[in-house]
Tab-separated table of C-alpha atoms and ligand atoms in Angstrom:
chain	number	residue	atom	x	y	z
A	26	UNK	CA	-27.260	-20.197	-2.105
A	27	UNK	CA	-25.886	-16.695	-1.925
A	28	UNK	CA	-27.228	-16.185	1.591
A	29	UNK	CA	-25.865	-19.509	2.786
A	30	UNK	CA	-22.498	-18.764	1.325
A	31	UNK	CA	-22.227	-15.447	3.090
A	32	UNK	CA	-23.511	-16.837	6.373
A	33	UNK	CA	-20.855	-19.493	6.220
A	34	UNK	CA	-18.246	-16.918	5.335
A	35	UNK	CA	-19.208	-14.741	8.296
A	36	UNK	CA	-18.985	-17.643	10.699
A	37	UNK	CA	-15.602	-18.772	9.444
A	38	UNK	CA	-13.824	-15.567	9.031
A	39	UNK	CA	-15.147	-12.302	10.369
A	40	UNK	CA	-12.397	-10.372	8.640
A	41	UNK	CA	-14.041	-11.041	5.349
A	42	UNK	CA	-17.566	-9.986	6.181
A	43	UNK	CA	-18.495	-8.460	2.900
A	44	UNK	CA	-20.343	-5.362	1.938
A	45	UNK	CA	-23.586	-7.185	1.232
A	46	UNK	CA	-25.844	-5.397	3.662
A	47	UNK	CA	-24.685	-2.787	6.087
A	48	UNK	CA	-21.503	-0.798	5.708
A	49	UNK	CA	-18.524	-2.552	7.207
A	50	UNK	CA	-15.481	-0.688	8.414
A	51	UNK	CA	-12.017	-1.055	9.899
A	52	UNK	CA	-12.993	0.709	13.078
A	53	UNK	CA	-12.871	-2.303	15.402
A	54	UNK	CA	-9.389	-3.479	14.456
A	55	UNK	CA	-7.489	-1.049	16.644
A	56	UNK	CA	-9.116	0.519	19.667
A	57	UNK	CA	-8.123	4.127	19.952
A	58	UNK	CA	-8.563	5.475	23.410
A	59	UNK	CA	-8.817	9.005	24.667
A	60	UNK	CA	-5.413	10.550	25.352
A	61	UNK	CA	-4.970	11.774	28.913
A	62	UNK	CA	-2.419	14.433	28.005
A	63	UNK	CA	-2.447	17.101	25.326
A	64	UNK	CA	0.724	18.988	24.500
A	65	UNK	CA	1.263	21.385	21.629
A	66	UNK	CA	4.281	21.634	19.379
A	67	UNK	CA	4.182	25.352	20.187
A	68	UNK	CA	5.155	24.513	23.796
A	69	UNK	CA	8.401	23.078	22.437
A	70	UNK	CA	9.257	26.122	20.377
A	71	UNK	CA	7.512	25.007	17.211
A	72	UNK	CA	6.971	27.851	14.749
A	73	UNK	CA	4.673	27.385	11.780
A	74	UNK	CA	6.068	30.057	9.494
A	75	UNK	CA	7.243	27.699	6.767
A	76	UNK	CA	10.898	28.704	7.266
A	77	UNK	CA	11.907	27.979	10.850
A	78	UNK	CA	13.391	24.516	11.269
A	79	UNK	CA	11.323	22.618	13.857
A	80	UNK	CA	13.381	19.445	14.119
A	81	UNK	CA	14.319	20.114	17.733
A	82	UNK	CA	10.702	20.868	18.660
A	83	UNK	CA	9.375	17.609	17.196
A	84	UNK	CA	12.160	15.446	18.593
A	85	UNK	CA	11.867	17.012	22.054
A	86	UNK	CA	8.075	16.797	22.133
A	87	UNK	CA	8.208	13.125	21.183
A	88	UNK	CA	11.004	12.489	23.687
A	89	UNK	CA	8.737	14.043	26.332
A	90	UNK	CA	5.857	11.752	25.313
A	91	UNK	CA	8.172	8.780	25.582
A	92	UNK	CA	9.066	9.875	29.167
A	93	UNK	CA	5.523	10.738	30.257
A	94	UNK	CA	4.270	7.150	29.944
A	95	UNK	CA	0.986	8.313	31.438
A	96	UNK	CA	-1.793	5.751	31.051
A	97	UNK	CA	-3.786	6.715	27.981
A	98	UNK	CA	-0.879	8.311	26.191
A	99	UNK	CA	-0.359	11.803	24.876
A	100	UNK	CA	-1.702	13.878	22.021
A	101	UNK	CA	0.790	16.108	20.228
A	102	UNK	CA	-1.185	18.985	18.804
A	103	UNK	CA	0.091	20.748	15.691
A	104	UNK	CA	-1.743	24.085	15.261
A	105	UNK	CA	-2.429	25.675	11.867
A	106	UNK	CA	0.767	26.755	10.115
A	107	UNK	CA	3.568	25.263	8.075
A	108	UNK	CA	6.132	23.410	10.209
A	109	UNK	CA	9.345	22.666	8.382
A	110	UNK	CA	11.312	19.808	9.935
A	111	UNK	CA	13.856	17.090	9.355
A	112	UNK	CA	12.692	13.493	9.817
A	113	UNK	CA	11.780	12.228	13.273
A	114	UNK	CA	10.948	9.005	15.114
A	115	UNK	CA	7.497	8.337	16.495
A	116	UNK	CA	6.984	6.732	19.897
A	117	UNK	CA	4.343	4.494	21.501
A	118	UNK	CA	1.056	5.751	22.952
A	119	UNK	CA	0.996	8.973	21.008
A	120	UNK	CA	-1.422	10.762	18.725
A	121	UNK	CA	0.056	13.177	16.233
A	122	UNK	CA	-2.837	15.562	15.672
A	123	UNK	CA	-2.764	17.955	12.725
A	124	UNK	CA	-5.274	20.772	13.071
A	125	UNK	CA	-7.071	22.112	10.006
A	126	UNK	CA	-4.458	24.112	8.109
A	127	UNK	CA	-1.497	22.414	9.803
A	128	UNK	CA	1.267	21.277	7.446
A	129	UNK	CA	4.269	19.265	8.590
A	130	UNK	CA	6.763	19.807	5.817
A	131	UNK	CA	9.940	17.836	5.196
A	132	UNK	CA	13.221	19.614	4.546
A	133	UNK	CA	14.792	18.849	1.199
A	134	UNK	CA	18.374	18.596	2.382
A	135	UNK	CA	19.437	14.994	1.801
A	136	UNK	CA	22.952	15.698	3.123
A	137	UNK	CA	21.479	15.986	6.615
A	138	UNK	CA	18.993	13.147	6.269
A	139	UNK	CA	19.888	10.158	8.524
A	140	UNK	CA	20.719	6.837	6.877
A	141	UNK	CA	19.439	3.563	8.304
A	142	UNK	CA	20.079	-0.109	7.644
A	143	UNK	CA	18.217	-1.836	4.812
A	144	UNK	CA	15.236	-4.023	5.699
A	145	UNK	CA	16.390	-7.638	6.127
A	146	UNK	CA	13.656	-8.899	3.777
A	147	UNK	CA	15.084	-6.692	1.013
A	148	UNK	CA	18.796	-7.126	1.755
A	149	UNK	CA	19.536	-3.621	0.433
A	150	UNK	CA	17.722	-0.390	-0.285
A	151	UNK	CA	14.853	-0.914	-2.697
A	152	UNK	CA	16.319	1.262	-5.404
A	153	UNK	CA	20.032	1.350	-4.645
A	154	UNK	CA	22.443	-1.013	-2.866
A	155	UNK	CA	23.368	-0.351	0.755
A	156	UNK	CA	21.408	1.551	3.404
A	157	UNK	CA	18.490	3.865	2.874
A	158	UNK	CA	17.293	7.203	4.140
A	159	UNK	CA	15.041	6.975	7.211
A	160	UNK	CA	11.410	7.784	6.542
A	161	UNK	CA	10.180	11.308	7.220
A	162	UNK	CA	8.066	9.924	10.063
A	163	UNK	CA	9.553	6.704	11.303
A	164	UNK	CA	8.287	4.182	13.844
A	165	UNK	CA	10.371	1.218	14.993
A	166	UNK	CA	8.914	-1.271	17.473
A	167	UNK	CA	6.208	1.086	18.634
A	168	UNK	CA	2.549	0.450	19.369
A	169	UNK	CA	-0.623	2.471	19.835
A	170	UNK	CA	0.239	5.334	17.499
A	171	UNK	CA	-2.385	7.507	15.823
A	172	UNK	CA	-1.726	10.063	13.096
A	173	UNK	CA	-4.907	12.045	12.629
A	174	UNK	CA	-6.589	15.432	12.922
A	175	UNK	CA	-8.653	17.718	10.757
A	176	UNK	CA	-7.141	16.817	7.395
A	177	UNK	CA	-3.864	18.643	7.888
A	178	UNK	CA	-1.050	17.809	5.492
A	179	UNK	CA	2.174	15.834	5.697
A	180	UNK	CA	4.223	17.199	2.801
A	181	UNK	CA	7.369	15.348	1.719
A	182	UNK	CA	8.498	18.034	-0.760
A	183	UNK	CA	9.555	15.203	-3.021
A	184	UNK	CA	10.464	17.134	-6.156
A	185	UNK	CA	14.130	17.571	-5.274
A	186	UNK	CA	14.393	13.819	-4.592
A	187	UNK	CA	12.567	12.963	-7.838
A	188	UNK	CA	14.914	15.194	-9.789
A	189	UNK	CA	17.948	13.554	-8.223
A	190	UNK	CA	16.479	10.200	-9.173
A	191	UNK	CA	15.963	11.420	-12.740
A	192	UNK	CA	19.548	12.673	-12.875
A	193	UNK	CA	20.790	9.417	-11.321
A	194	UNK	CA	22.642	11.405	-8.687
A	195	UNK	CA	21.199	9.631	-5.622
A	196	UNK	CA	23.519	7.540	-3.532
A	197	UNK	CA	20.919	5.736	-1.441
A	198	UNK	CA	17.257	4.741	-1.574
A	199	UNK	CA	14.863	7.642	-1.119
A	200	UNK	CA	12.837	8.000	2.112
A	201	UNK	CA	9.216	6.993	2.535
A	202	UNK	CA	6.862	9.573	3.967
A	203	UNK	CA	5.737	7.324	6.855
A	204	UNK	CA	7.089	3.906	7.793
A	205	UNK	CA	6.273	1.569	10.668
A	206	UNK	CA	8.728	-1.298	11.242
A	207	UNK	CA	7.781	-4.023	13.740
A	208	UNK	CA	4.835	-2.049	15.046
A	209	UNK	CA	1.277	-2.786	16.052
A	210	UNK	CA	-1.982	-0.972	16.691
A	211	UNK	CA	-1.501	1.951	14.348
A	212	UNK	CA	-4.233	4.255	13.021
A	213	UNK	CA	-3.702	6.767	10.237
A	214	UNK	CA	-6.830	8.781	9.454
A	215	UNK	CA	-8.017	12.188	8.279
A	216	UNK	CA	-4.637	13.311	7.009
A	217	UNK	CA	-3.467	14.427	3.567
A	218	UNK	CA	-0.165	13.020	2.316
A	219	UNK	CA	1.525	15.027	-0.360
A	220	UNK	CA	4.603	14.680	-2.553
A	221	UNK	CA	6.353	11.788	-0.876
A	222	UNK	CA	9.976	11.350	-2.009
A	223	UNK	CA	9.298	7.584	-2.429
A	224	UNK	CA	6.484	5.319	-1.130
A	225	UNK	CA	3.900	7.124	1.001
A	226	UNK	CA	2.771	4.785	3.787
A	227	UNK	CA	4.826	1.658	4.450
A	228	UNK	CA	3.897	-0.672	7.328
A	229	UNK	CA	6.435	-3.505	7.399
A	230	UNK	CA	6.681	-6.484	9.829
A	231	UNK	CA	3.666	-4.913	11.522
A	232	UNK	CA	0.125	-5.873	12.475
A	233	UNK	CA	-3.208	-4.267	13.219
A	234	UNK	CA	-2.873	-1.260	10.983
A	235	UNK	CA	-5.790	0.942	9.982
A	236	UNK	CA	-5.595	3.576	7.259
A	237	UNK	CA	-8.860	5.407	6.583
A	238	UNK	CA	-10.145	8.753	5.353
A	239	UNK	CA	-6.770	9.696	3.934
A	240	UNK	CA	-5.901	11.532	0.749
A	241	UNK	CA	-2.583	10.737	-0.895
A	242	UNK	CA	-1.380	12.974	-3.700
A	243	UNK	CA	1.720	13.073	-5.880
A	244	UNK	CA	2.186	14.075	-9.520
A	245	UNK	CA	1.485	11.434	-12.141
A	246	UNK	CA	5.103	11.539	-13.303
A	247	UNK	CA	6.670	11.291	-9.810
A	248	UNK	CA	8.808	8.120	-9.597
A	249	UNK	CA	7.883	5.303	-7.170
A	250	UNK	CA	5.346	7.269	-5.178
A	251	UNK	CA	3.260	4.204	-4.210
A	252	UNK	CA	0.285	5.087	-2.036
A	253	UNK	CA	0.104	2.397	0.659
A	254	UNK	CA	2.362	-0.678	0.716
A	255	UNK	CA	1.491	-3.229	3.428
A	256	UNK	CA	4.672	-5.322	3.530
A	257	UNK	CA	5.126	-8.559	5.518
A	258	UNK	CA	2.268	-7.261	7.664
A	259	UNK	CA	-1.013	-8.715	8.846
A	260	UNK	CA	-4.442	-7.406	9.733
A	261	UNK	CA	-4.150	-4.273	7.670
A	262	UNK	CA	-7.335	-2.415	6.804
A	263	UNK	CA	-7.436	0.428	4.299
A	264	UNK	CA	-10.708	2.178	3.511
A	265	UNK	CA	-12.500	5.334	2.391
A	266	UNK	CA	-9.475	6.958	0.833
A	267	UNK	CA	-8.485	8.779	-2.316
A	268	UNK	CA	-5.036	8.091	-3.761
A	269	UNK	CA	-3.601	9.670	-6.873
A	270	UNK	CA	0.130	9.183	-7.370
A	271	UNK	CA	2.843	8.253	-9.849
A	272	UNK	CA	2.900	4.537	-8.981
A	273	UNK	CA	0.676	1.749	-7.585
A	274	UNK	CA	-2.121	3.064	-5.356
A	275	UNK	CA	-2.043	0.097	-2.965
A	276	UNK	CA	0.578	-2.661	-3.348
A	277	UNK	CA	0.743	-5.629	-0.969
A	278	UNK	CA	4.300	-6.901	-0.644
A	279	UNK	CA	6.471	-9.270	1.433
A	280	UNK	CA	10.167	-9.000	0.648
A	281	UNK	CA	12.516	-9.446	-2.235
A	282	UNK	CA	13.937	-12.683	-3.645
A	283	UNK	CA	16.509	-14.554	-1.506
A	284	UNK	CA	16.244	-11.966	1.296
A	285	UNK	CA	12.468	-12.144	1.441
A	286	UNK	CA	12.502	-15.940	1.241
A	287	UNK	CA	14.985	-16.132	4.138
A	288	UNK	CA	13.010	-13.643	6.242
A	289	UNK	CA	9.825	-15.575	5.452
A	290	UNK	CA	7.205	-13.222	6.861
A	291	UNK	CA	3.985	-13.119	4.807
A	292	UNK	CA	1.438	-10.378	4.401
A	293	UNK	CA	-1.967	-11.696	5.412
A	294	UNK	CA	-5.470	-10.486	6.170
A	295	UNK	CA	-5.356	-7.322	4.137
A	296	UNK	CA	-8.636	-5.517	3.469
A	297	UNK	CA	-8.928	-2.627	1.031
A	298	UNK	CA	-12.328	-1.069	0.492
A	299	UNK	CA	-13.902	2.077	-0.890
A	300	UNK	CA	-10.669	3.386	-2.337
A	301	UNK	CA	-10.555	5.489	-5.470
A	302	UNK	CA	-7.891	7.247	-7.473
A	303	UNK	CA	-5.711	7.484	-10.519
A	304	UNK	CA	-2.231	6.333	-11.545
A	305	UNK	CA	-0.146	5.469	-14.608
A	306	UNK	CA	0.562	2.128	-12.877
A	307	UNK	CA	-1.802	-0.160	-10.934
A	308	UNK	CA	-4.828	0.511	-8.763
A	309	UNK	CA	-4.822	-2.629	-6.652
A	310	UNK	CA	-1.524	-4.496	-6.799
A	311	UNK	CA	0.001	-7.535	-5.158
A	312	UNK	CA	3.756	-7.611	-5.626
A	313	UNK	CA	6.041	-7.700	-7.239
A	314	UNK	CA	8.045	-8.314	-4.023
A	315	UNK	CA	6.157	-11.281	-2.573
A	316	UNK	CA	8.940	-13.601	-1.448
A	317	UNK	CA	7.547	-14.008	2.083
A	318	UNK	CA	4.100	-14.833	0.660
A	319	UNK	CA	0.822	-12.940	0.445
A	320	UNK	CA	-2.507	-14.433	1.460
A	321	UNK	CA	-6.050	-13.440	2.339
A	322	UNK	CA	-6.402	-10.163	0.528
A	323	UNK	CA	-9.846	-8.672	-0.036
A	324	UNK	CA	-10.232	-5.528	-2.141
A	325	UNK	CA	-13.744	-4.276	-2.870
A	326	UNK	CA	-15.545	-1.178	-4.068
A	327	UNK	CA	-12.610	0.332	-5.885
A	328	UNK	CA	-13.028	3.179	-8.407
A	329	UNK	CA	-10.161	3.822	-10.794
A	330	UNK	CA	-9.647	6.539	-13.402
A	331	UNK	CA	-6.923	7.043	-16.012
A	332	UNK	CA	-4.972	3.969	-15.043
A	333	UNK	CA	-2.089	2.013	-16.419
A	334	UNK	CA	-3.530	-1.275	-15.101
A	335	UNK	CA	-6.645	-1.676	-12.974
A	336	UNK	CA	-5.709	-4.806	-11.029
A	337	UNK	CA	-2.150	-6.137	-11.152
A	338	UNK	CA	-0.864	-9.271	-9.448
A	339	UNK	CA	2.826	-9.550	-10.183
A	340	UNK	CA	5.700	-11.820	-9.293
A	341	UNK	CA	8.756	-13.303	-10.952
A	342	UNK	CA	10.995	-16.350	-11.118
A	343	UNK	CA	13.514	-16.061	-8.296
A	344	UNK	CA	10.877	-14.555	-6.002
A	345	UNK	CA	9.662	-17.798	-4.494
A	346	UNK	CA	6.871	-17.147	-2.005
A	347	UNK	CA	3.182	-17.534	-2.678
A	348	UNK	CA	0.143	-15.482	-3.603
A	349	UNK	CA	-2.997	-17.209	-2.314
A	350	UNK	CA	-6.626	-16.402	-1.655
A	351	UNK	CA	-6.867	-12.995	-3.260
A	352	UNK	CA	-10.340	-11.573	-3.945
A	353	UNK	CA	-10.972	-8.343	-5.812
A	354	UNK	CA	-14.570	-7.338	-6.381
A	355	UNK	CA	-16.798	-4.409	-7.352
A	356	UNK	CA	-14.255	-2.471	-9.332
A	357	UNK	CA	-15.062	0.354	-11.733
A	358	UNK	CA	-12.335	1.311	-14.199
A	359	UNK	CA	-12.527	4.300	-16.497
A	360	UNK	CA	-9.634	4.527	-18.964
A	361	UNK	CA	-6.836	2.025	-18.605
A	362	UNK	CA	-4.193	0.443	-20.783
A	363	UNK	CA	-5.102	-2.932	-19.262
A	364	UNK	CA	-7.958	-3.963	-17.028
A	365	UNK	CA	-6.398	-6.976	-15.330
A	366	UNK	CA	-2.883	-8.362	-15.324
A	367	UNK	CA	-1.629	-11.412	-13.466
A	368	UNK	CA	1.944	-12.003	-14.430
A	369	UNK	CA	4.984	-14.055	-13.531
A	370	UNK	CA	7.674	-11.969	-15.173
A	371	UNK	CA	7.533	-8.594	-13.451
A	372	UNK	CA	10.145	-6.781	-11.409
A	373	UNK	CA	13.880	-6.819	-11.046
A	374	UNK	CA	16.191	-8.699	-8.688
A	375	UNK	CA	18.196	-7.298	-5.742
A	376	UNK	CA	21.462	-8.809	-7.000
A	377	UNK	CA	22.729	-11.817	-8.903
A	378	UNK	CA	22.543	-14.115	-5.867
A	379	UNK	CA	18.849	-14.880	-6.368
A	380	UNK	CA	17.888	-18.463	-7.081
A	381	UNK	CA	16.233	-18.611	-10.524
A	382	UNK	CA	14.652	-21.939	-9.573
A	383	UNK	CA	12.771	-20.324	-6.650
A	384	UNK	CA	9.424	-20.201	-8.444
A	385	UNK	CA	6.417	-18.381	-7.013
A	386	UNK	CA	3.142	-20.183	-6.307
A	387	UNK	CA	0.017	-18.334	-7.402
A	388	UNK	CA	-3.242	-20.058	-6.474
A	389	UNK	CA	-6.742	-18.841	-5.802
A	390	UNK	CA	-7.268	-15.421	-7.309
A	391	UNK	CA	-10.881	-14.362	-7.757
A	392	UNK	CA	-11.707	-11.198	-9.641
A	393	UNK	CA	-15.405	-10.442	-9.938
A	394	UNK	CA	-17.917	-7.682	-10.578
A	395	UNK	CA	-15.580	-5.522	-12.614
A	396	UNK	CA	-16.948	-2.881	-14.952
A	397	UNK	CA	-14.579	-0.988	-17.211
A	398	UNK	CA	-14.896	1.563	-19.975
A	399	UNK	CA	-12.154	2.782	-22.320
A	400	UNK	CA	-9.969	-0.176	-21.427
A	401	UNK	CA	-7.526	-0.784	-24.283
A	402	UNK	CA	-6.806	-4.415	-23.428
A	403	UNK	CA	-8.956	-6.544	-21.123
A	404	UNK	CA	-6.247	-8.699	-19.595
A	405	UNK	CA	-2.959	-10.525	-19.565
A	406	UNK	CA	-2.694	-13.644	-17.445
A	407	UNK	CA	0.715	-15.157	-17.826
A	408	UNK	CA	1.934	-17.733	-15.334
A	409	UNK	CA	5.400	-19.112	-14.766
A	410	UNK	CA	6.415	-21.953	-17.028
A	411	UNK	CA	7.106	-24.630	-14.441
A	412	UNK	CA	4.712	-23.166	-11.913
A	413	UNK	CA	1.422	-22.414	-13.654
A	414	UNK	CA	-1.067	-20.160	-11.893
A	415	UNK	CA	-4.094	-22.183	-10.734
A	416	UNK	CA	-7.641	-21.502	-9.564
A	417	UNK	CA	-7.743	-18.163	-11.295
A	418	UNK	CA	-11.389	-17.149	-11.402
A	419	UNK	CA	-12.954	-14.362	-13.387
A	420	UNK	CA	-16.640	-13.766	-12.771
A	421	UNK	CA	-19.047	-11.073	-13.945
A	422	UNK	CA	-16.556	-8.865	-15.739
A	423	UNK	CA	-17.333	-6.398	-18.462
A	424	UNK	CA	-14.473	-4.442	-19.969
A	425	UNK	CA	-15.263	-2.222	-22.907
A	426	UNK	CA	-12.816	-0.180	-24.847
A	427	UNK	CA	-11.077	0.900	-27.923
A	428	UNK	CA	-9.248	-2.350	-28.412
A	429	UNK	CA	-6.224	-1.804	-30.592
A	430	UNK	CA	-6.824	-3.692	-33.856
A	431	UNK	CA	-3.881	-6.084	-33.584
A	432	UNK	CA	-4.075	-6.724	-29.830
A	433	UNK	CA	-6.251	-9.624	-28.702
A	434	UNK	CA	-8.457	-8.650	-25.733
A	435	UNK	CA	-6.942	-11.379	-23.536
A	436	UNK	CA	-3.611	-13.168	-23.552
A	437	UNK	CA	-3.020	-16.164	-21.333
A	438	UNK	CA	-0.329	-18.756	-20.759
A	439	UNK	CA	0.571	-21.220	-18.014
A	440	UNK	CA	-2.698	-20.625	-16.214
A	441	UNK	CA	-5.793	-22.600	-15.331
A	442	UNK	CA	-9.046	-21.575	-13.776
A	443	UNK	CA	-12.548	-20.584	-14.552
A	444	UNK	CA	-14.426	-17.767	-16.177
A	445	UNK	CA	-18.129	-16.991	-16.071
A	446	UNK	CA	-19.986	-14.007	-17.549
A	447	UNK	CA	-16.842	-12.328	-18.778
A	448	UNK	CA	-16.873	-9.919	-21.710
A	449	UNK	CA	-14.914	-9.843	-23.906
A	450	UNK	CA	-14.777	-13.610	-23.614
A	451	UNK	CA	-11.410	-14.620	-22.091
A	452	UNK	CA	-8.846	-17.076	-23.369
A	453	UNK	CA	-9.600	-20.777	-23.590
A	454	UNK	CA	-7.222	-21.586	-20.688
A	455	UNK	CA	-9.811	-20.113	-18.347
A	456	UNK	CA	-13.101	-20.501	-20.090
A	457	UNK	CA	-12.755	-24.164	-21.031
A	458	UNK	CA	-11.551	-25.451	-17.686
A	459	UNK	CA	-14.544	-25.839	-15.398
A	460	UNK	CA	-12.634	-27.318	-12.489
A	461	UNK	CA	-11.588	-24.050	-10.923
A	462	UNK	CA	-12.224	-24.102	-7.194
A	463	UNK	CA	-13.706	-20.657	-7.568
A	464	UNK	CA	-16.965	-22.144	-8.809
A	465	UNK	CA	-18.159	-21.398	-5.261
A	466	UNK	CA	-18.073	-17.713	-5.865
A	467	UNK	CA	-20.855	-17.653	-8.410
B	521	NAG	C1	-6.131	-13.715	9.830
B	521	NAG	O1	-7.517	-13.742	10.106
B	521	NAG	C2	-7.971	-15.004	10.570
B	521	NAG	C3	-9.475	-14.959	10.670
B	521	NAG	O2	-9.912	-13.829	11.375
B	521	NAG	C4	-7.299	-15.296	11.913
B	521	NAG	O3	-7.702	-16.549	12.391
B	521	NAG	C5	-5.777	-15.284	11.715
B	521	NAG	O4	-5.140	-15.449	12.963
B	521	NAG	C6	-5.324	-13.967	11.087
B	521	NAG	N1	-3.904	-14.056	10.766
B	521	NAG	C7	-3.008	-13.286	11.343
B	521	NAG	C8	-1.609	-13.484	10.896
B	521	NAG	O5	-3.285	-12.446	12.183
B	522	NAG	C1	-5.190	20.217	22.584
B	522	NAG	O1	-4.722	21.505	22.927
B	522	NAG	C2	-4.885	22.512	21.937
B	522	NAG	C3	-4.283	23.797	22.437
B	522	NAG	O2	-2.946	23.620	22.725
B	522	NAG	C4	-6.353	22.681	21.647
B	522	NAG	O3	-6.545	23.660	20.640
B	522	NAG	C5	-6.932	21.352	21.200
B	522	NAG	O4	-8.332	21.480	21.007
B	522	NAG	C6	-6.664	20.290	22.245
B	522	NAG	N1	-7.121	19.008	21.703
B	522	NAG	C7	-7.740	18.097	22.441
B	522	NAG	C8	-8.164	16.840	21.751
B	522	NAG	O5	-7.959	18.249	23.613
B	523	NAG	C1	15.472	7.092	15.738
B	523	NAG	O1	15.475	6.033	16.669
B	523	NAG	C2	16.606	5.185	16.576
B	523	NAG	C3	16.443	4.097	17.597
B	523	NAG	O2	15.318	3.322	17.298
B	523	NAG	C4	17.880	5.973	16.850
B	523	NAG	O3	18.983	5.139	16.679
B	523	NAG	C5	17.948	7.138	15.870
B	523	NAG	O4	19.054	7.954	16.185
B	523	NAG	C6	16.686	7.978	15.914
B	523	NAG	N1	16.746	8.961	14.842
B	523	NAG	C7	16.395	10.216	15.002
B	523	NAG	C8	16.555	11.087	13.815
B	523	NAG	O5	15.967	10.643	16.062
B	524	NAG	C1	-11.360	14.894	6.047
B	524	NAG	O1	-11.287	14.125	4.856
B	524	NAG	C2	-12.107	12.968	4.887
B	524	NAG	C3	-11.791	12.131	3.685
B	524	NAG	O2	-11.748	12.882	2.511
B	524	NAG	C4	-13.553	13.409	4.959
B	524	NAG	O3	-14.393	12.282	4.988
B	524	NAG	C5	-13.757	14.225	6.232
B	524	NAG	O4	-15.064	14.708	6.294
B	524	NAG	C6	-12.779	15.388	6.313
B	524	NAG	N1	-12.840	15.939	7.650
B	524	NAG	C7	-12.812	17.242	7.900
B	524	NAG	C8	-12.830	17.642	9.325
B	524	NAG	O5	-12.770	18.074	6.995
């Protein structure tokens, strides 16, 4: 039965070839060719002394790459040293290569930081109305870009931004560390991301994105430092990475309320595997901005420590959109407030023009092979009143912990589905309804 199921799965949908058997990887999603040219930031006056401003060097080097248009593209080599710079745009057919000991460090001066238009699927900056600061490394409409090397560091020096956020003195939404808008064929590998002002890696309206062998670090109390947020993007593969930040480690999104509904671009075919880390928020998240829809997400072999919530699928009334065909499996959780949360009342609204009757559809969420210790509450599964969550399947789950005396291990409402081999035993909404379509997965 098991064999037949997987054979069938492999025939239908190669993206989802699972880890039963040999190690699968993202490596065939984007082909990364050999670059025919190799230029060094030093040739453009780059100085890695940690003080010299290298903005001109980076912008000129990338302008040169844009002009070269040699078949095979160009590698921009960043030698060991600390290169302070303002934000810059990336261009097509380039590899940004950070040598061992190379640090590209963002300036902290927000007065000089360029502002750009909000994303149409958000209608405004994510945290404040109006425009937003461009990302430290920004790609718009580019393809065939690689950010890699020998585990050099991209340092956002976020603390000044976080403090401004804490003091409520920011005028616009903080910059991401790296963003790709309308891009394809992107590889980010063997790089360390540190102290992003806001989200770390944000591919939006993009496809064929690979993120592997990265380390993403930000303090536990740093605000909104999400690790990787695939947003209205498809064919995104994230693997073999360590992420420890102040917000969700990976969060799949697709736009915000009426703006996201109007833009209507889903996130689909998202694979997350062999990722570990720690956060006061969620490990694997979908949402809460899911107004363009999210489907076909597979997360497997995830190790989480000291978490707020292990797995969090979140949406809200007014979001619209859908969350369909989500599978999370082989998760180990050590210390968490909650193991699993699937909820229809999370997140704020961009403005008061959202349509409260735009209800999200959540259907087909399978969570299986989860082992947790020191988990205070097993799970909350709370659907939307006039749009109950359906086909929610929990299979082979064991969450142990110091359950608070007055908190029940599970709380459910407006949900139907199926549970099998789940401990502690989940709420009757799941365990008594045997009609869940997820029966296949056992
Ligand atoms: C998602 O993957 C499936 C199966 O490989 C493929 O048929 C489909 O075109 C992909 N969707 C997108 C948006 O690329
Ligand atoms: C690129 O050039 C630098 C010297 O400028 C060299 O150290 C590095 O090994 C070269 N990289 C590749 C991939 O050729
Ligand atoms: C980035 O590229 C855009 C065009 O896509 C341009 O308008 C903008 O000035 C560039 N910003 C910087 C800082 O180079
Ligand atoms: C870089 O980091 C990755 C992920 O942690 C690791 O697998 C790889 O061996 C490291 N590479 C080098 C050259 O140190």
